[in-house]
Amino acid sequence: MAPSSGASPTPTAGASSDAGLERTLGAVRDAGIPGVYSAVRDGARRWAGAAGVADVRTGRPVRPGMAHRVGSVTKTFTAVGVSQQVGAWGRTPPTRR
């Protein structure tokens, strides 16, 4: 696989958490995902990192903050939200007709 691009932490990010986040991105890439990036924000602290390739054919590396297509990812978030609400109501959610 092509070389990974490194993390680009902002000056306010903590070094120990940066290393853990970078290891996690590397583990995702090593598990077979061609490329991955992430951004974390906690108040004023920010971190962004990337690993792997954006295009396996050309070997173009993933960069933090790259624009990408979301695809069907939002369906997962919607399903989790609905499942949480159903769990809050019990087995039978309220209905209106």
Coordinates of C-alpha atoms in Angstrom, one line a residue:
M1 CA 0.0 0.0 0.0
A2 CA 1.1 3.5 -0.6
P3 CA 2.7 5.5 2.3
S4 CA 0.4 7.1 4.7
S5 CA 0.1 10.8 5.2
G6 CA 0.8 11.9 8.7
A7 CA -1.4 13.7 11.2
S8 CA -1.5 17.4 11.2
P9 CA -2.3 18.4 14.8
T10 CA -3.1 22.0 15.6
P11 CA -1.0 23.8 18.2
T12 CA -3.7 23.3 20.8
A13 CA -3.9 19.5 20.6
G14 CA -2.2 17.3 23.3
A15 CA 0.8 15.2 22.2
S16 CA -0.3 12.0 24.0
S17 CA -3.8 12.0 22.5
D18 CA -2.4 12.9 19.1
A19 CA -0.3 9.7 19.2
G20 CA -3.3 7.6 20.1
L21 CA -5.4 9.1 17.4
E22 CA -2.6 8.6 14.8
R23 CA -2.3 4.9 15.9
T24 CA -6.0 4.4 15.5
L25 CA -6.0 5.8 12.0
G26 CA -3.0 3.5 11.2
A27 CA -4.9 0.5 12.6
V28 CA -7.9 1.2 10.4
R29 CA -5.7 1.5 7.4
D30 CA -3.8 -1.7 8.3
A31 CA -7.2 -3.5 8.7
G32 CA -7.7 -3.1 5.0
I33 CA -9.3 0.3 4.5
P34 CA -7.4 2.0 1.7
G35 CA -7.7 5.5 3.3
V36 CA -9.1 7.2 6.3
Y37 CA -9.1 10.6 7.9
S38 CA -10.6 12.1 11.0
A39 CA -11.1 15.4 12.8
V40 CA -11.7 15.8 16.5
R41 CA -12.7 19.0 18.2
D42 CA -13.1 19.5 22.0
G43 CA -13.6 23.2 22.7
A44 CA -10.5 25.0 21.6
R45 CA -8.5 21.8 21.0
R46 CA -8.5 20.5 17.5
W47 CA -6.8 17.5 15.8
A48 CA -6.9 16.3 12.2
G49 CA -5.1 13.3 10.8
A50 CA -5.1 11.0 7.8
A51 CA -3.6 7.7 6.7
G52 CA -3.6 5.7 3.5
V53 CA -4.6 6.6 0.0
A54 CA -7.5 8.5 -1.5
D55 CA -7.1 6.8 -4.8
V56 CA -5.7 3.2 -4.9
R57 CA -5.0 3.4 -8.6
T58 CA -2.8 6.5 -8.5
G59 CA -1.6 6.2 -4.9
R60 CA -2.7 9.8 -4.1
P61 CA -2.5 10.1 -0.3
V62 CA -5.4 11.0 1.9
R63 CA -5.1 14.5 3.5
P64 CA -6.9 15.8 6.6
G65 CA -9.9 17.8 5.6
M66 CA -10.3 16.3 2.1
A67 CA -13.7 16.8 0.5
H68 CA -15.4 13.4 0.0
R69 CA -18.8 11.9 -0.9
V70 CA -20.9 11.0 2.1
G71 CA -22.8 8.2 0.3
S72 CA -25.2 6.3 2.5
V73 CA -23.4 7.0 5.8
T74 CA -26.3 9.1 7.0
K75 CA -28.6 6.1 7.0
T76 CA -26.6 4.6 9.8
F77 CA -26.9 7.7 12.0
T78 CA -30.6 7.9 11.3
A79 CA -31.1 4.2 12.2
V80 CA -29.2 4.6 15.5
G81 CA -31.3 7.6 16.4
V82 CA -34.6 5.8 15.6
S83 CA -33.4 2.7 17.5
Q84 CA -32.6 4.9 20.5
Q85 CA -36.0 6.4 20.4
V86 CA -37.7 3.1 20.1
G87 CA -35.7 1.9 23.1
A88 CA -36.8 4.9 25.1
W89 CA -40.5 4.1 24.3
G90 CA -40.2 0.4 24.9
R91 CA -41.1 -2.1 22.2
T92 CA -44.0 -0.2 20.8
P93 CA -43.3 3.4 19.7
P94 CA -46.3 5.8 20.0
T95 CA -48.2 6.3 16.7
R96 CA -50.6 8.9 15.5
R97 CA -53.2 8.4 12.8

